């Protein structure tokens, strides 16, 4: 096998493995909901936004004919749907959750109607859909910045997950390389903020280590 072909296979495999690993992180929330028969300490919004992200990239991959994007985001969308249904089942306030889900479906229908009916040119449709997916993914990576500000303010990394940070940087780096190999700026640029925010989190873990974190909270009590 040529070096280029081996490198491509390595990058493709990394994208699939690391991304599916991140999507599978919700299985712990699913297990928690089943065991406690409640949604305590489980956030619904990440399931919903990840579902939109998966469906957007799935459409982009289908339009582009990209098998890696299709496989990864099909599995991701199926898992997010499972998490959403489980949350709906165990959530006592179903009206709010149903309203959020219905809003999501409405936005998706409007989006599909726009891209498939009002943008007849396939190339223009691919570019506009890629731009939408890229902006949405970047907004998801930047959304935890409030948590990073909280860490600096409280000098505590309690609200950050070290394993999730590692998974994020591995996944983001894999997709950046994937986009670079394909010369696809939408894939490459959209995942770069994930690398940046991950390095910021690593710096915060170094600046406020776990031992210091425990001492801080002990002094606060």
mmCIF file of C-alpha atoms in Angstrom:
data_model
loop_
_atom_site.group_PDB
_atom_site.id
_atom_site.type_symbol
_atom_site.label_atom_id
_atom_site.label_comp_id
_atom_site.label_asym_id
_atom_site.label_seq_id
_atom_site.Cartn_x
_atom_site.Cartn_y
_atom_site.Cartn_z
ATOM 1 C CA UNK A 1 0.000 0.000 0.000
ATOM 2 C CA UNK A 2 1.322 3.444 -0.894
ATOM 3 C CA UNK A 3 2.170 5.891 1.873
ATOM 4 C CA UNK A 4 -0.578 8.277 0.759
ATOM 5 C CA UNK A 5 -3.178 5.522 0.711
ATOM 6 C CA UNK A 6 -2.131 4.282 4.152
ATOM 7 C CA UNK A 7 -2.285 7.824 5.587
ATOM 8 C CA UNK A 8 -5.739 8.366 4.098
ATOM 9 C CA UNK A 9 -6.982 5.088 5.565
ATOM 10 C CA UNK A 10 -5.546 6.061 8.948
ATOM 11 C CA UNK A 11 -7.262 9.451 8.863
ATOM 12 C CA UNK A 12 -10.584 7.970 7.711
ATOM 13 C CA UNK A 13 -10.449 5.342 10.447
ATOM 14 C CA UNK A 14 -9.601 7.946 13.084
ATOM 15 C CA UNK A 15 -12.565 10.093 12.024
ATOM 16 C CA UNK A 16 -14.951 7.162 12.328
ATOM 17 C CA UNK A 17 -13.604 5.751 15.604
ATOM 18 C CA UNK A 18 -13.123 9.026 17.499
ATOM 19 C CA UNK A 19 -16.421 10.556 16.327
ATOM 20 C CA UNK A 20 -18.499 7.487 17.132
ATOM 21 C CA UNK A 21 -16.732 7.374 20.488
ATOM 22 C CA UNK A 22 -17.893 10.930 21.213
ATOM 23 C CA UNK A 23 -21.438 10.141 20.120
ATOM 24 C CA UNK A 24 -21.437 7.074 22.374
ATOM 25 C CA UNK A 25 -20.704 9.269 25.396
ATOM 26 C CA UNK A 26 -24.457 9.798 25.658
ATOM 27 C CA UNK A 27 -24.874 6.106 26.499
ATOM 28 C CA UNK A 28 -23.848 6.910 30.080
ATOM 29 C CA UNK A 29 -26.717 9.422 30.261
ATOM 30 C CA UNK A 30 -29.037 6.811 28.775
ATOM 31 C CA UNK A 31 -27.956 4.289 31.412
ATOM 32 C CA UNK A 32 -28.470 6.898 34.134
ATOM 33 C CA UNK A 33 -31.998 7.663 32.896
ATOM 34 C CA UNK A 34 -32.917 3.981 32.778
ATOM 35 C CA UNK A 35 -31.530 3.222 36.239
ATOM 36 C CA UNK A 36 -33.012 6.268 37.989
ATOM 37 C CA UNK A 37 -36.070 6.559 35.734
ATOM 38 C CA UNK A 38 -35.482 10.310 35.760
ATOM 39 C CA UNK A 39 -33.582 12.973 33.802
ATOM 40 C CA UNK A 40 -31.799 14.486 36.798
ATOM 41 C CA UNK A 41 -28.379 15.927 35.872
ATOM 42 C CA UNK A 42 -29.012 15.164 32.182
ATOM 43 C CA UNK A 43 -29.130 18.071 29.715
ATOM 44 C CA UNK A 44 -31.519 17.833 26.774
ATOM 45 C CA UNK A 45 -30.179 20.658 24.582
ATOM 46 C CA UNK A 46 -26.886 18.901 23.629
ATOM 47 C CA UNK A 47 -28.889 15.944 22.260
ATOM 48 C CA UNK A 48 -31.006 18.303 20.177
ATOM 49 C CA UNK A 49 -28.171 20.413 18.791
ATOM 50 C CA UNK A 50 -26.052 17.345 17.996
ATOM 51 C CA UNK A 51 -29.021 15.856 16.146
ATOM 52 C CA UNK A 52 -29.258 18.987 13.971
ATOM 53 C CA UNK A 53 -25.519 18.861 13.387
ATOM 54 C CA UNK A 54 -25.624 15.174 12.395
ATOM 55 C CA UNK A 55 -28.543 15.619 10.012
ATOM 56 C CA UNK A 56 -26.899 18.649 8.414
ATOM 57 C CA UNK A 57 -23.604 16.869 7.772
ATOM 58 C CA UNK A 58 -25.479 13.736 6.674
ATOM 59 C CA UNK A 59 -27.242 15.799 4.000
ATOM 60 C CA UNK A 60 -23.928 17.396 3.006
ATOM 61 C CA UNK A 61 -22.281 13.990 2.762
ATOM 62 C CA UNK A 62 -25.166 12.556 0.710
ATOM 63 C CA UNK A 63 -25.091 15.514 -1.677
ATOM 64 C CA UNK A 64 -21.315 15.242 -2.019
ATOM 65 C CA UNK A 65 -21.251 11.442 -2.164
ATOM 66 C CA UNK A 66 -18.941 11.179 0.875
ATOM 67 C CA UNK A 67 -19.293 7.725 2.424
ATOM 68 C CA UNK A 68 -17.401 8.595 5.633
ATOM 69 C CA UNK A 69 -19.698 11.530 6.400
ATOM 70 C CA UNK A 70 -22.770 9.439 5.588
ATOM 71 C CA UNK A 71 -21.821 6.508 7.833
ATOM 72 C CA UNK A 72 -20.641 8.570 10.808
ATOM 73 C CA UNK A 73 -23.582 10.962 10.834
ATOM 74 C CA UNK A 74 -26.180 8.255 10.188
ATOM 75 C CA UNK A 75 -25.003 6.418 13.307
ATOM 76 C CA UNK A 76 -24.755 9.711 15.191
ATOM 77 C CA UNK A 77 -28.280 10.791 14.228
ATOM 78 C CA UNK A 78 -29.654 7.374 15.242
ATOM 79 C CA UNK A 79 -27.959 7.601 18.653
ATOM 80 C CA UNK A 80 -29.160 11.163 19.253
ATOM 81 C CA UNK A 81 -32.709 10.106 18.317
ATOM 82 C CA UNK A 82 -32.454 7.292 20.878
ATOM 83 C CA UNK A 83 -31.260 9.720 23.559
ATOM 84 C CA UNK A 84 -34.051 12.190 22.716
ATOM 85 C CA UNK A 85 -36.741 9.491 22.877
ATOM 86 C CA UNK A 86 -35.396 8.228 26.208
ATOM 87 C CA UNK A 87 -35.379 11.773 27.601
ATOM 88 C CA UNK A 88 -38.955 12.286 26.427
ATOM 89 C CA UNK A 89 -39.965 9.027 28.093
ATOM 90 C CA UNK A 90 -38.495 9.840 31.514
ATOM 91 C CA UNK A 91 -38.970 13.614 31.529
ATOM 92 C CA UNK A 92 -41.871 14.769 33.773
ATOM 93 C CA UNK A 93 -42.241 18.101 31.905
ATOM 94 C CA UNK A 94 -42.871 16.685 28.454
ATOM 95 C CA UNK A 95 -44.556 19.791 27.084
ATOM 96 C CA UNK A 96 -41.377 21.900 27.088
ATOM 97 C CA UNK A 97 -39.295 19.085 25.567
ATOM 98 C CA UNK A 98 -41.921 18.374 22.915
ATOM 99 C CA UNK A 99 -42.043 22.071 22.028
ATOM 100 C CA UNK A 100 -38.270 22.198 21.606
ATOM 101 C CA UNK A 101 -38.325 19.031 19.501
ATOM 102 C CA UNK A 102 -41.186 20.321 17.347
ATOM 103 C CA UNK A 103 -39.277 23.581 16.819
ATOM 104 C CA UNK A 104 -36.275 21.563 15.694
ATOM 105 C CA UNK A 105 -38.354 19.570 13.228
ATOM 106 C CA UNK A 106 -39.890 22.783 11.886
ATOM 107 C CA UNK A 107 -36.476 24.367 11.350
ATOM 108 C CA UNK A 108 -35.216 21.214 9.639
ATOM 109 C CA UNK A 109 -38.221 21.097 7.311
ATOM 110 C CA UNK A 110 -37.760 24.756 6.395
ATOM 111 C CA UNK A 111 -34.070 24.153 5.827
ATOM 112 C CA UNK A 112 -34.648 21.148 3.591
ATOM 113 C CA UNK A 113 -37.342 23.024 1.702
ATOM 114 C CA UNK A 114 -34.947 25.904 1.081
ATOM 115 C CA UNK A 115 -31.955 23.825 0.019
ATOM 116 C CA UNK A 116 -33.825 21.315 -2.143
ATOM 117 C CA UNK A 117 -36.538 23.516 -3.660
ATOM 118 C CA UNK A 118 -35.176 27.060 -3.789
ATOM 119 C CA UNK A 119 -31.555 26.236 -4.649
ATOM 120 C CA UNK A 120 -31.827 24.124 -7.809
ATOM 121 C CA UNK A 121 -28.135 24.301 -8.727
ATOM 122 C CA UNK A 122 -26.364 21.304 -7.072
ATOM 123 C CA UNK A 123 -23.023 23.097 -6.715
ATOM 124 C CA UNK A 124 -24.595 26.175 -5.099
ATOM 125 C CA UNK A 125 -26.674 23.899 -2.862
ATOM 126 C CA UNK A 126 -23.530 22.033 -1.747
ATOM 127 C CA UNK A 127 -21.702 25.274 -0.947
ATOM 128 C CA UNK A 128 -24.595 26.824 0.986
ATOM 129 C CA UNK A 129 -25.269 23.616 2.909
ATOM 130 C CA UNK A 130 -21.575 23.278 3.693
ATOM 131 C CA UNK A 131 -21.502 26.866 4.955
ATOM 132 C CA UNK A 132 -24.539 26.240 7.190
ATOM 133 C CA UNK A 133 -23.039 23.042 8.626
ATOM 134 C CA UNK A 134 -19.704 24.752 9.186
ATOM 135 C CA UNK A 135 -21.206 27.714 11.038
ATOM 136 C CA UNK A 136 -23.408 25.447 13.159
ATOM 137 C CA UNK A 137 -20.484 23.190 14.119
ATOM 138 C CA UNK A 138 -18.320 26.195 15.017
ATOM 139 C CA UNK A 139 -21.103 27.564 17.233
ATOM 140 C CA UNK A 140 -21.298 24.202 19.027
ATOM 141 C CA UNK A 141 -17.553 24.203 19.681
ATOM 142 C CA UNK A 142 -17.668 27.803 20.959
ATOM 143 C CA UNK A 143 -20.764 27.346 23.140
ATOM 144 C CA UNK A 144 -18.794 26.031 26.185
ATOM 145 C CA UNK A 145 -16.799 29.285 26.410
ATOM 146 C CA UNK A 146 -19.101 30.344 29.252
ATOM 147 C CA UNK A 147 -17.891 27.306 31.212
ATOM 148 C CA UNK A 148 -14.279 28.293 30.550
ATOM 149 C CA UNK A 149 -14.974 31.783 31.897
ATOM 150 C CA UNK A 150 -16.543 30.181 34.966
ATOM 151 C CA UNK A 151 -13.427 28.068 35.506
ATOM 152 C CA UNK A 152 -11.214 31.168 35.470
ATOM 153 C CA UNK A 153 -13.572 33.005 37.810
ATOM 154 C CA UNK A 154 -13.871 30.181 40.359
ATOM 155 C CA UNK A 155 -10.375 28.697 39.823
ATOM 156 C CA UNK A 156 -12.096 25.307 39.631
ATOM 157 C CA UNK A 157 -12.164 22.736 36.817
ATOM 158 C CA UNK A 158 -15.092 20.840 38.345
ATOM 159 C CA UNK A 159 -17.359 21.625 35.400
ATOM 160 C CA UNK A 160 -14.845 20.344 32.809
ATOM 161 C CA UNK A 161 -14.370 16.752 31.680
ATOM 162 C CA UNK A 162 -10.786 15.712 30.976
ATOM 163 C CA UNK A 163 -11.741 12.564 28.971
ATOM 164 C CA UNK A 164 -14.186 14.616 26.883
ATOM 165 C CA UNK A 165 -11.468 17.192 26.210
ATOM 166 C CA UNK A 166 -9.140 14.462 24.927
ATOM 167 C CA UNK A 167 -11.933 13.019 22.768
ATOM 168 C CA UNK A 168 -12.731 16.468 21.380
ATOM 169 C CA UNK A 169 -9.182 17.274 20.320
ATOM 170 C CA UNK A 170 -8.688 13.839 18.732
ATOM 171 C CA UNK A 171 -11.974 14.102 16.833
ATOM 172 C CA UNK A 172 -11.430 17.709 15.748
ATOM 173 C CA UNK A 173 -7.855 17.053 14.611
ATOM 174 C CA UNK A 174 -8.962 13.979 12.636
ATOM 175 C CA UNK A 175 -11.670 15.897 10.783
ATOM 176 C CA UNK A 176 -9.322 18.844 10.130
ATOM 177 C CA UNK A 177 -6.874 16.439 8.494
ATOM 178 C CA UNK A 178 -9.745 14.801 6.628
ATOM 179 C CA UNK A 179 -10.913 18.158 5.287
ATOM 180 C CA UNK A 180 -7.340 19.087 4.374
ATOM 181 C CA UNK A 181 -6.827 15.842 2.429
ATOM 182 C CA UNK A 182 -10.099 16.388 0.558
ATOM 183 C CA UNK A 183 -9.452 20.132 0.141
ATOM 184 C CA UNK A 184 -12.836 20.747 1.746
ATOM 185 C CA UNK A 185 -12.738 24.067 3.656
ATOM 186 C CA UNK A 186 -16.142 23.498 5.278
ATOM 187 C CA UNK A 187 -14.987 20.348 7.059
ATOM 188 C CA UNK A 188 -11.513 21.678 7.859
ATOM 189 C CA UNK A 189 -12.436 25.142 9.159
ATOM 190 C CA UNK A 190 -15.476 24.002 11.165
ATOM 191 C CA UNK A 191 -13.386 21.618 13.292
ATOM 192 C CA UNK A 192 -10.441 23.936 13.945
ATOM 193 C CA UNK A 193 -12.192 25.721 16.893
ATOM 194 C CA UNK A 194 -12.494 22.324 18.584
ATOM 195 C CA UNK A 195 -8.702 22.082 18.648
ATOM 196 C CA UNK A 196 -8.333 25.636 19.973
ATOM 197 C CA UNK A 197 -10.895 25.236 22.765
ATOM 198 C CA UNK A 198 -9.376 21.874 23.723
ATOM 199 C CA UNK A 199 -5.933 23.459 24.170
ATOM 200 C CA UNK A 200 -7.541 26.167 26.302
ATOM 201 C CA UNK A 201 -9.086 23.458 28.470
ATOM 202 C CA UNK A 202 -5.748 21.648 28.792
ATOM 203 C CA UNK A 203 -4.181 24.919 29.910
ATOM 204 C CA UNK A 204 -6.927 25.349 32.499
ATOM 205 C CA UNK A 205 -6.392 21.787 33.780
ATOM 206 C CA UNK A 206 -2.679 22.596 34.114
ATOM 207 C CA UNK A 207 -3.273 25.962 35.793
ATOM 208 C CA UNK A 208 -5.959 24.658 38.178
ATOM 209 C CA UNK A 209 -4.973 21.029 38.886
ATOM 210 C CA UNK A 210 -7.257 18.632 40.698
ATOM 211 C CA UNK A 211 -5.450 18.909 44.057
ATOM 212 C CA UNK A 212 -5.686 22.704 43.965
ATOM 213 C CA UNK A 213 -9.308 22.360 42.875
ATOM 214 C CA UNK A 214 -10.172 20.247 45.918
ATOM 215 C CA UNK A 215 -8.406 22.668 48.278
ATOM 216 C CA UNK A 216 -10.283 25.585 46.785
ATOM 217 C CA UNK A 217 -13.658 24.012 47.351
ATOM 218 C CA UNK A 218 -12.645 22.908 50.859
ATOM 219 C CA UNK A 219 -11.809 26.516 51.769
ATOM 220 C CA UNK A 220 -15.121 27.678 50.330
ATOM 221 C CA UNK A 221 -17.144 25.356 52.610
#
